[in-house]
Coordinates of C-alpha atoms and ligand atoms in Angstrom, one line a residue:
X3 CA 23.5 -22.3 -27.0
X4 CA 24.9 -21.6 -23.6
X5 CA 23.8 -23.2 -20.3
X6 CA 21.7 -21.3 -17.7
X7 CA 24.8 -20.0 -15.9
X8 CA 25.8 -17.5 -18.6
X9 CA 22.3 -16.4 -19.6
X10 CA 21.4 -13.0 -18.5
X11 CA 18.0 -12.6 -17.0
X12 CA 16.3 -9.3 -16.1
X13 CA 13.2 -9.2 -13.9
X14 CA 11.2 -6.0 -14.1
X15 CA 9.3 -5.2 -10.9
X16 CA 10.1 -6.2 -7.3
X17 CA 6.6 -7.1 -6.1
X18 CA 5.9 -10.7 -5.0
X19 CA 5.8 -11.9 -8.6
X20 CA 9.3 -10.4 -9.4
X21 CA 10.8 -11.5 -6.1
X22 CA 9.3 -15.0 -6.5
X23 CA 10.8 -15.3 -9.9
X24 CA 14.2 -14.1 -8.7
X25 CA 14.0 -16.6 -5.8
X26 CA 13.4 -19.6 -8.1
X27 CA 15.8 -18.8 -11.0
X28 CA 18.8 -21.0 -11.3
X29 CA 21.0 -18.4 -13.0
X30 CA 21.7 -16.1 -10.1
X31 CA 25.1 -15.0 -11.3
X32 CA 23.6 -13.0 -14.1
X33 CA 20.3 -11.9 -12.7
X34 CA 19.1 -8.3 -12.2
X35 CA 15.8 -7.2 -10.7
X36 CA 14.9 -3.7 -11.7
X37 CA 12.4 -1.8 -9.5
X38 CA 11.0 1.6 -10.4
X39 CA 10.3 2.8 -6.8
X40 CA 12.5 3.2 -3.8
X41 CA 11.3 0.0 -2.1
X42 CA 10.6 -3.7 -2.9
X43 CA 7.2 -5.2 -2.3
X44 CA 5.0 -3.3 -4.8
X45 CA 1.4 -3.6 -3.7
X46 CA 2.6 -5.2 -0.5
X47 CA 3.4 -2.0 1.4
X48 CA 3.4 -1.6 5.2
X49 CA 3.7 1.8 6.7
X50 CA 4.0 3.0 10.3
X51 CA 0.8 4.6 11.5
X52 CA -0.6 5.6 14.9
X53 CA 1.2 3.3 17.4
X54 CA 1.3 0.4 14.9
X55 CA 1.3 -0.4 11.3
X56 CA -1.0 0.2 8.3
X57 CA -1.2 -2.1 5.3
X58 CA -1.5 0.3 2.3
X59 CA -1.9 -2.7 0.0
X60 CA -2.5 -6.3 0.8
X61 CA -3.7 -7.0 4.3
X62 CA -4.6 -10.6 4.5
X63 CA -3.3 -13.9 3.4
X64 CA -6.5 -15.1 1.7
X65 CA -7.0 -18.8 2.5
X66 CA -4.0 -19.5 4.6
X67 CA -3.7 -23.3 4.2
X68 CA -1.1 -25.7 2.8
X69 CA -2.2 -25.0 -0.8
X70 CA -1.3 -21.3 -0.4
X71 CA 2.3 -20.5 -1.3
X72 CA 2.3 -17.2 0.6
X73 CA 1.2 -18.9 3.7
X74 CA 3.9 -21.6 3.3
X75 CA 6.7 -19.0 2.6
X76 CA 5.6 -16.8 5.5
X77 CA 5.5 -19.8 7.8
X78 CA 9.0 -20.8 6.6
X79 CA 10.3 -17.4 7.5
X80 CA 8.5 -17.5 10.9
X81 CA 6.4 -14.4 10.1
X82 CA 3.0 -15.5 11.2
X83 CA 1.3 -15.6 14.6
X84 CA 0.4 -18.8 16.5
X85 CA -3.3 -18.6 15.4
X86 CA -2.4 -19.0 11.7
X87 CA -0.5 -22.2 12.6
X88 CA -3.6 -23.9 14.1
X89 CA -4.8 -26.6 11.8
X90 CA -8.5 -26.0 12.5
X91 CA -8.1 -22.4 11.2
X92 CA -6.5 -23.7 8.0
X93 CA -9.6 -25.8 7.3
X94 CA -12.2 -23.1 7.6
X95 CA -14.1 -22.6 4.3
X96 CA -14.8 -18.9 4.6
X97 CA -15.2 -18.3 0.9
X98 CA -13.1 -15.1 1.1
X99 CA -15.5 -13.5 3.6
X100 CA -14.4 -14.3 7.2
X101 CA -17.4 -13.6 9.5
X102 CA -16.4 -10.8 11.9
X103 CA -18.5 -9.2 14.7
X104 CA -20.0 -6.1 13.1
X105 CA -22.4 -3.2 13.6
X106 CA -24.3 -1.5 10.8
X107 CA -24.9 2.2 10.9
X108 CA -27.6 3.8 8.7
X109 CA -27.4 7.3 7.3
X110 CA -30.2 8.4 9.6
X111 CA -27.7 8.1 12.4
X112 CA -29.1 4.9 13.9
X113 CA -27.8 1.4 14.3
X114 CA -29.7 -0.9 11.9
X115 CA -31.5 -4.0 13.0
X116 CA -28.9 -6.9 13.0
X117 CA -31.6 -9.2 11.9
X118 CA -32.7 -7.1 8.9
X119 CA -29.1 -6.6 7.9
X120 CA -28.3 -10.3 8.2
X121 CA -31.3 -11.2 6.1
X122 CA -30.1 -9.0 3.2
X123 CA -26.5 -10.4 3.6
X124 CA -27.7 -14.0 3.4
X125 CA -29.7 -13.1 0.3
X126 CA -26.8 -11.4 -1.3
X127 CA -24.4 -14.3 -0.6
X128 CA -26.9 -16.7 -2.1
X129 CA -27.2 -14.6 -5.3
X130 CA -23.4 -14.2 -5.5
X131 CA -23.0 -18.0 -5.3
X132 CA -25.5 -18.4 -8.1
X133 CA -23.6 -15.8 -10.2
X134 CA -20.5 -17.9 -9.7
X135 CA -22.4 -21.0 -10.8
X136 CA -23.0 -19.3 -14.2
X137 CA -19.5 -20.4 -15.1
X138 CA -19.5 -22.5 -18.2
X139 CA -22.9 -21.3 -19.3
X140 CA -22.8 -21.2 -23.1
X141 CA -24.8 -18.0 -23.3
X142 CA -25.3 -16.3 -20.0
X143 CA -28.5 -14.2 -20.0
X144 CA -26.7 -11.0 -19.2
X145 CA -23.0 -10.1 -19.6
X146 CA -22.2 -8.8 -16.1
X147 CA -22.3 -9.9 -12.5
X148 CA -24.0 -6.6 -11.7
X149 CA -26.8 -7.1 -14.2
X150 CA -27.3 -10.6 -13.1
X151 CA -27.6 -9.6 -9.4
X152 CA -30.0 -6.8 -10.2
X153 CA -32.3 -9.1 -12.2
X154 CA -32.4 -11.6 -9.4
X155 CA -33.0 -8.8 -6.8
X156 CA -35.8 -7.3 -9.0
X157 CA -37.6 -10.7 -9.0
X158 CA -37.5 -10.8 -5.2
X159 CA -38.6 -7.2 -4.6
X160 CA -42.2 -8.0 -3.7
X161 CA -41.1 -10.4 -1.0
X162 CA -38.3 -8.3 0.5
X163 CA -38.8 -7.2 4.1
X164 CA -41.9 -9.3 4.3
X165 CA -43.6 -7.0 1.8
X166 CA -43.7 -4.1 4.1
X167 CA -42.5 -0.8 2.4
X168 CA -40.0 0.5 5.0
X169 CA -38.5 -2.9 5.6
X170 CA -38.2 -3.5 1.9
X171 CA -36.4 -0.2 1.4
X172 CA -34.0 -1.1 4.2
X173 CA -33.3 -4.5 2.6
X174 CA -32.6 -2.8 -0.7
X175 CA -30.2 -0.3 1.0
X176 CA -28.3 -3.1 2.6
X177 CA -28.1 -4.9 -0.7
X178 CA -26.7 -1.7 -2.3
X179 CA -24.0 -1.7 0.4
X180 CA -23.2 -5.4 -0.3
X181 CA -22.7 -4.4 -4.0
X182 CA -20.2 -1.8 -2.9
X183 CA -18.3 -4.3 -0.8
X184 CA -18.2 -6.6 -3.8
X185 CA -16.7 -3.7 -5.9
X186 CA -13.9 -3.4 -3.3
X187 CA -13.3 -7.2 -3.4
X188 CA -13.2 -7.2 -7.2
X189 CA -11.3 -3.9 -7.5
X190 CA -13.9 -2.4 -9.8
X191 CA -16.0 0.7 -10.1
X192 CA -19.2 -1.3 -10.7
X193 CA -20.1 -4.9 -10.8
X194 CA -21.7 -4.1 -14.1
X195 CA -18.1 -4.1 -15.4
X196 CA -17.3 -7.6 -14.1
X197 CA -18.0 -10.4 -16.6
X198 CA -20.5 -13.0 -15.4
X199 CA -19.5 -16.2 -17.1
X200 CA -15.8 -16.3 -15.9
X201 CA -16.7 -14.9 -12.4
X202 CA -16.7 -18.4 -10.9
X203 CA -13.2 -19.2 -12.2
X204 CA -11.6 -17.3 -9.3
X205 CA -10.7 -19.9 -6.7
X206 CA -10.9 -19.3 -2.9
X207 CA -8.6 -21.4 -0.8
X208 CA -9.6 -22.8 2.6
X209 CA -8.3 -21.1 5.7
X210 CA -9.3 -18.3 8.0
X211 CA -7.7 -15.2 6.5
X212 CA -4.7 -14.1 8.6
X213 CA -2.3 -11.1 8.8
X214 CA 1.4 -10.5 9.4
X215 CA 2.0 -9.4 13.0
X216 CA 5.2 -7.6 11.8
X217 CA 3.5 -6.2 8.7
X218 CA 3.0 -7.8 5.2
X219 CA 6.2 -6.1 4.0
X220 CA 8.2 -8.5 6.3
X221 CA 7.6 -11.1 3.5
X222 CA 9.2 -9.2 0.6
X223 CA 11.9 -8.0 3.0
X224 CA 12.9 -11.6 3.8
X225 CA 12.7 -12.5 0.1
X226 CA 15.1 -9.6 -0.8
X227 CA 17.5 -10.6 2.0
X228 CA 17.7 -14.1 0.7
X229 CA 18.8 -13.0 -2.8
X230 CA 22.5 -12.4 -3.5
X231 CA 23.5 -8.8 -2.6
X232 CA 23.2 -6.4 -5.5
X233 CA 20.5 -8.4 -7.3
X234 CA 17.7 -5.9 -6.7
X235 CA 18.2 -2.4 -8.0
X236 CA 15.8 0.2 -6.6
X237 CA 14.9 3.5 -8.3
X238 CA 15.5 1.8 -11.6
X239 CA 12.4 2.5 -13.7
X240 CA 12.4 0.7 -17.0
X241 CA 11.4 3.0 -19.9
X242 CA 11.6 0.6 -22.9
X243 CA 12.2 -3.0 -23.6
X244 CA 13.7 -3.6 -27.0
X245 CA 13.4 -7.3 -28.0
X246 CA 14.0 -9.4 -31.1
X247 CA 17.1 -7.3 -31.6
X248 CA 20.9 -7.9 -31.7
X249 CA 22.7 -6.0 -28.9
X250 CA 26.4 -6.1 -27.8
X251 CA 28.3 -4.9 -24.8
X252 CA 30.7 -2.1 -25.7
X253 CA 34.0 -3.7 -26.8
X254 CA 32.5 -7.3 -27.0
X255 CA 31.2 -8.2 -30.4
X256 CA 31.3 -11.9 -29.7
X257 CA 28.2 -12.0 -27.4
X258 CA 24.9 -11.2 -28.9
X259 CA 21.8 -10.4 -26.8
X260 CA 18.3 -10.3 -28.2
X261 CA 17.0 -7.7 -25.6
X262 CA 18.0 -4.3 -24.4
X263 CA 16.3 -2.9 -21.3
X264 CA 16.5 0.9 -21.2
X265 CA 15.8 2.6 -17.9
X266 CA 14.4 6.1 -17.4
X267 CA 17.8 7.2 -16.0
X268 CA 19.5 6.2 -19.2
X269 CA 21.1 3.0 -17.9
X270 CA 20.8 0.0 -20.1
X271 CA 20.9 -3.8 -19.4
X272 CA 21.3 -6.4 -22.1
X273 CA 19.5 -9.7 -21.6
X274 CA 18.6 -13.1 -23.0
X275 CA 15.3 -13.1 -21.1
X276 CA 13.2 -10.5 -19.3
X277 CA 10.4 -11.4 -16.9
X278 CA 7.9 -8.6 -16.8
X279 CA 5.9 -8.3 -13.6
X280 CA 4.6 -4.7 -13.9
X281 CA 1.0 -4.3 -12.9
X282 CA -1.7 -4.6 -15.6
X283 CA -2.6 -0.9 -14.8
X284 CA 0.9 0.1 -15.9
X285 CA 0.7 -2.1 -19.0
X286 CA -2.7 -0.6 -20.0
X287 CA -1.2 2.9 -20.0
X288 CA 2.2 2.2 -21.4
X289 CA 2.4 -1.0 -23.3
X290 CA 2.5 0.7 -26.7
X291 CA 5.8 2.5 -26.2
X292 CA 7.1 0.1 -23.4
X293 CA 7.9 -2.7 -25.9
X294 CA 9.8 -2.2 -29.2
X295 CA 8.6 -3.8 -31.4
X296 CA 5.1 -3.5 -29.9
X297 CA 3.4 -6.6 -28.5
X298 CA 1.5 -8.8 -30.9
X299 CA -2.1 -7.6 -31.4
X300 CA -3.6 -10.6 -29.4
X301 CA -1.6 -9.7 -26.3
X302 CA -2.4 -6.0 -26.7
X303 CA -6.1 -6.8 -26.9
X304 CA -5.9 -9.0 -23.8
X305 CA -4.3 -6.0 -22.0
X306 CA -7.0 -3.7 -23.2
X307 CA -9.9 -6.1 -22.4
X308 CA -9.0 -7.3 -18.9
X309 CA -10.2 -5.1 -16.1
X310 CA -8.0 -3.2 -13.6
X311 CA -9.7 -1.0 -11.1
X312 CA -9.2 0.9 -7.8
X313 CA -9.7 -0.1 -4.2
X314 CA -8.2 2.3 -1.6
X315 CA -8.0 2.4 2.2
X316 CA -8.5 5.3 4.5
X317 CA -7.0 4.9 8.0
X318 CA -8.3 7.0 10.8
X319 CA -6.7 7.2 14.3
X320 CA -8.9 8.2 17.2
X321 CA -8.0 9.4 20.7
X322 CA -10.7 7.1 22.1
X323 CA -12.8 4.4 20.4
X324 CA -16.5 5.3 19.9
X325 CA -17.1 1.6 19.1
X326 CA -17.5 -1.3 21.5
X327 CA -14.4 -3.4 22.1
X328 CA -15.9 -6.5 20.5
X329 CA -16.8 -4.8 17.3
X330 CA -14.5 -5.5 14.4
X331 CA -16.4 -4.1 11.4
X332 CA -18.5 -0.9 11.2
X333 CA -20.7 -1.1 8.1
X334 CA -22.2 2.0 6.5
X335 CA -25.6 1.9 4.8
X336 CA -27.1 4.9 3.0
X337 CA -30.7 4.2 3.7
X338 CA -32.2 5.8 0.5
X339 CA -30.0 3.7 -1.8
X340 CA -31.0 0.7 -3.8
X341 CA -29.2 -1.6 -6.3
X342 CA -32.2 -0.9 -8.6
X343 CA -31.6 2.9 -8.8
X344 CA -28.8 4.5 -10.9
X345 CA -26.0 5.7 -8.6
X346 CA -25.2 9.4 -8.5
X347 CA -22.4 10.5 -10.9
X348 CA -21.7 13.7 -9.0
X349 CA -18.4 12.6 -7.5
X350 CA -17.7 15.9 -5.7
X351 CA -21.0 15.8 -3.8
X352 CA -21.3 12.1 -3.2
X353 CA -17.9 10.3 -3.4
X354 CA -17.9 9.3 0.3
X355 CA -21.1 7.3 -0.1
X356 CA -19.1 4.6 -2.0
X357 CA -17.2 4.0 1.3
X358 CA -18.3 0.6 2.6
X359 CA -17.5 1.3 6.2
X360 CA -14.6 0.5 8.4
X361 CA -12.6 -2.4 9.9
X362 CA -11.2 -2.0 13.4
X363 CA -7.4 -2.7 13.4
X364 CA -6.6 -5.4 15.9
X365 CA -5.3 -5.6 18.5
X366 CA -5.7 -2.0 19.8
X367 CA -2.7 -2.5 22.2
X368 CA -0.6 -2.7 19.1
X369 CA -2.3 -0.3 16.6
X370 CA -4.0 2.3 18.9
X371 CA -7.6 3.1 18.1
X372 CA -7.6 2.8 14.3
X373 CA -10.3 2.3 11.7
X374 CA -9.6 1.3 8.2
X375 CA -12.2 2.3 5.6
X376 CA -12.4 0.8 2.1
X377 CA -13.6 2.6 -1.1
X378 CA -13.6 1.4 -4.7
X379 CA -14.1 2.8 -8.1
X380 CA -14.2 6.3 -9.6
X381 CA -15.2 7.7 -6.2
X382 CA -12.0 6.2 -4.8
X383 CA -10.0 7.7 -7.7
X384 CA -11.7 11.1 -6.9
X385 CA -10.7 10.7 -3.3
X386 CA -7.1 10.4 -4.3
X387 CA -7.2 13.9 -5.8
X388 CA -8.4 15.5 -2.6
X389 CA -6.0 16.9 0.1
X390 CA -5.5 15.0 3.4
X391 CA -7.5 17.8 5.2
X392 CA -10.5 17.4 2.8
X393 CA -10.5 13.6 3.3
X394 CA -10.2 13.8 7.0
X395 CA -13.0 16.4 7.4
X396 CA -15.3 14.4 5.0
X397 CA -14.6 11.3 7.0
X398 CA -15.5 13.1 10.2
X399 CA -18.8 14.3 8.7
X400 CA -19.6 10.8 7.5
X401 CA -18.9 9.3 10.9
X402 CA -21.0 12.0 12.7
X403 CA -23.9 11.3 10.2
X404 CA -23.7 7.5 10.7
X405 CA -23.4 7.5 14.5
X406 CA -25.9 10.4 14.9
X407 CA -23.4 12.0 17.2
X408 CA -22.7 15.5 15.9
X409 CA -20.0 16.1 18.5
X410 CA -18.0 12.9 17.7
X411 CA -14.4 14.0 18.0
X412 CA -12.5 14.2 14.7
X413 CA -9.8 11.6 14.1
X414 CA -6.4 12.5 15.4
X415 CA -4.7 11.5 12.2
X416 CA -5.4 10.1 8.7
X417 CA -3.5 8.0 6.2
X418 CA -4.9 6.8 2.8
X419 CA -3.6 4.8 -0.1
X420 CA -3.6 6.4 -3.6
X421 CA -3.1 3.4 -5.9
X422 CA -4.6 4.9 -9.0
X423 CA -2.2 7.9 -8.9
X424 CA 0.8 5.7 -8.3
X425 CA 2.6 5.9 -11.7
X426 CA 4.0 2.4 -11.7
X427 CA 0.7 0.7 -10.6
X428 CA -2.3 2.8 -11.8
X429 CA -4.9 1.0 -9.8
X430 CA -5.3 -1.8 -7.3
X431 CA -5.8 -5.2 -8.9
X432 CA -7.2 -7.0 -11.9
X433 CA -10.6 -8.6 -12.7
X434 CA -12.1 -10.3 -15.7
X435 CA -14.1 -7.5 -17.3
X436 CA -17.2 -7.7 -19.6
X437 CA -15.9 -8.5 -23.0
X438 CA -12.9 -10.5 -21.7
X439 CA -12.5 -14.0 -20.4
X440 CA -10.1 -16.2 -18.5
X441 CA -8.5 -17.0 -21.9
X442 CA -7.3 -13.4 -22.0
X443 CA -5.4 -14.0 -18.7
X444 CA -3.7 -17.0 -20.4
X445 CA -2.9 -14.9 -23.4
X446 CA -1.4 -12.2 -21.2
X447 CA 0.7 -14.9 -19.5
X448 CA 2.1 -16.4 -22.8
X449 CA 5.8 -15.8 -23.3
X450 CA 7.1 -14.2 -26.5
X451 CA 8.2 -14.8 -29.2
X452 CA 5.2 -17.1 -29.8
X453 CA 7.1 -19.2 -32.4
X454 CA 8.3 -22.2 -30.4
X455 CA 10.9 -22.8 -33.1
X456 CA 12.5 -19.4 -32.7
X457 CA 16.2 -19.8 -32.2
X458 CA 16.0 -17.3 -29.3
X459 CA 13.0 -18.5 -27.3
X460 CA 11.4 -17.0 -24.2
X461 CA 12.6 -13.5 -24.7
X462 CA 9.7 -11.9 -22.9
X463 CA 8.0 -13.7 -20.0
X464 CA 5.0 -12.3 -18.2
X465 CA 4.1 -12.7 -14.5
X466 CA 2.1 -10.7 -11.9
X467 CA -1.2 -11.3 -10.3
X468 CA -3.1 -10.4 -13.5
X469 CA -1.5 -13.4 -15.2
X470 CA -2.9 -16.1 -12.9
X471 CA -6.2 -17.5 -14.1
X472 CA -7.7 -18.6 -10.9
X473 CA -5.8 -16.6 -8.2
X474 CA -5.7 -13.1 -9.9
X475 CA -5.8 -10.1 -7.6
X476 CA -4.0 -11.9 -4.8
X477 CA -0.6 -12.1 -3.3
X478 CA -0.5 -15.9 -3.8
X479 CA -1.5 -15.5 -7.4
X480 CA 1.4 -13.0 -7.9
X481 CA 3.9 -15.3 -6.1
X482 CA 2.8 -18.4 -8.1
X483 CA 3.0 -16.5 -11.4
X484 CA 6.7 -15.5 -10.6
X485 CA 7.5 -19.1 -9.8
X486 CA 5.8 -20.3 -12.9
X487 CA 7.9 -18.1 -15.2
X488 CA 11.2 -18.9 -13.4
X489 CA 10.4 -22.6 -13.8
X490 CA 9.7 -22.0 -17.5
X491 CA 13.2 -20.5 -17.9
X492 CA 14.8 -23.2 -15.6
X493 CA 13.4 -25.9 -17.9
X494 CA 14.9 -24.1 -20.9
X495 CA 18.3 -23.8 -19.1
X496 CA 18.2 -27.5 -18.2
X497 CA 17.2 -28.6 -21.7
X498 CA 20.0 -30.2 -23.7
X499 CA 21.7 -27.7 -26.0
X500 CA 21.0 -28.1 -29.7
X501 CA 23.9 -29.3 -31.7
X502 CA 26.2 -26.5 -32.8
X503 CA 25.5 -25.3 -36.4
X504 CA 28.4 -26.1 -38.7
Ligands
FAD610 C1 -5.5 -1.9 -1.5 C2 -5.1 -3.3 -1.8 C3 -5.5 -4.3 -1.0 C4 -5.1 -5.6 -1.3 N1 -5.4 -6.6 -0.4 C5 -5.0 -7.9 -0.6 C6 -5.2 -8.8 0.4 O1 -5.6 -8.6 1.5 N2 -4.7 -10.1 0.1 C7 -4.1 -10.4 -1.1 O2 -3.8 -11.6 -1.3 N3 -3.9 -9.5 -2.0 C8 -4.3 -8.2 -1.8 N4 -4.1 -7.2 -2.7 C9 -3.5 -7.6 -4.0 C10 -2.0 -7.9 -3.9 O3 -1.4 -6.8 -3.2 C11 -1.4 -7.9 -5.3 O4 -2.2 -8.9 -6.1 C12 0.0 -8.4 -5.3 O5 0.8 -7.8 -4.3 C13 0.6 -8.1 -6.7 O6 1.9 -8.5 -6.8 P1 2.7 -8.3 -8.2 O7 4.1 -8.7 -8.0 O8 1.9 -8.9 -9.3 O9 2.6 -6.7 -8.5 P2 3.2 -5.5 -7.7 O10 3.3 -5.8 -6.3 O11 2.5 -4.3 -8.1 O12 4.7 -5.4 -8.3 C14 5.0 -4.9 -9.5 C15 6.2 -4.0 -9.3 O13 6.6 -3.5 -10.6 C16 7.1 -2.2 -10.4 N5 7.2 -1.5 -11.7 C17 6.1 -1.0 -12.4 N6 6.5 -0.4 -13.5 C18 7.9 -0.5 -13.5 C19 8.9 -0.1 -14.4 N7 8.6 0.6 -15.6 N8 10.2 -0.4 -14.2 C20 10.5 -1.1 -13.0 N9 9.6 -1.5 -12.1 C21 8.3 -1.2 -12.4 C22 6.2 -1.6 -9.4 O14 6.8 -0.5 -8.8 C23 6.0 -2.8 -8.4 O15 6.9 -2.7 -7.4 C24 -4.4 -5.9 -2.4 C25 -4.0 -4.9 -3.3 C26 -4.3 -3.6 -3.0 C27 -3.8 -2.4 -3.9

């Protein structure tokens, strides 16, 4: 066997997992990173919008503290503002929900009582914490987080709103809005799809979520610049990975490679090892023809079982703000809704009701007057099929309804993400779906061939956010997974070579 220097490694996908793997591999001379699209970063994607920037994908470093590798790397590159560096911010236990000054609009066009809204939020947070505590339960009473929450809410209905009918309905409507927010966080259509027992395995790091003043993409940009020139090849979509084979470069029969990576443009790359970091959404759609021979059944099952859903953003730029300067979140509540009622399935008529509301981009001096709306699930996927004009006019109607101001000026411009339609992503991020468990994440992360005695080990390695058991769906999960697989190969390269066979 040869040392690491002559082994050829191909990394597929230049998101944080792929770039992290490339960064840590000790065989740079023969490393290629193939990226399907025209840019590195993947689901980290900053675009210019209004007078500032819009994060189409990741927005925050969740839990920026010394245990977060994205925080450490961004600090190392000098990409974060002074607030993120403050130690007291790094110690805040926000549990993934930093408290921001907010206002809640109801669908009757009035501002809802902050006290009533807060009561419902406190109840929801308590129930969510008890859902997380179901982790390890041998036989949870119900399979999904959604069913669990509904059962708990049902028990409390008589006491909600002090037993008064209108107040009770308002509490239920706010709880329905909380469930939609949770769908955005989990990247799912419904919390009924999210498995209850493993829900508590996801780990939130301490630290007050922070953003990148120069855009999140400044991080992958720095990572690309630190790699030897020519390592990252853009517009190089991989079509098929043939493994367990015997491939030779033309005119060189002496060197045998187990893997051939074929790109959509016909180019091929021979390799000893391939680190696959493509999103789970892409794998779900393509794994059957993407790998030749196909993946072992257990891995294919894990890909099928794990969840991968959609969460999108809609950015709206206004000439003048209609909100107060201190407000950072505008929450939307449809007052006739309840978690205990079946949601409408008429997407065309009701898709916009899945929108949870808007975040105000800060600071306005940098961004202009920009709101960022969030919408998850099938309604979000439906939104992707509409034209920009349709989305903008619907958003104008929604805001006029919520504020009760029928003359509210329409936004000046609009930008939205379309992660479900993106052919090399097919959604936003992963979750542990009903019928799967954290073990499926570990199965997905297992390298192939499975046989440890195989003379050509670690042909296919798997990284990406969906392969991290406790930090899935995050940038730090993605980065750590890339480092993990690079380290696996580095250990193989450093291992003493077996004695030559005589
Ligand atoms: C709307 C949204 C909001 C989010 N918000 C946050 C947040 O605030 N904080 C946070 O921590 N995380 C957030 N995330 C999640 C975070 O962005 C991802 O978990 C992380 O960026 C995933 O990195 P990755 O390397 O695993 O995958 P990706 O970044 O998706 O990289 C995979 C790469 O593989 C490429 N690829 C796919 N198929 C092929 C092929 N056939 N050939 C070659 N290349 C291919 C893709 O083009 C892509 O560039 C958000 C994501 C979305 C969509």
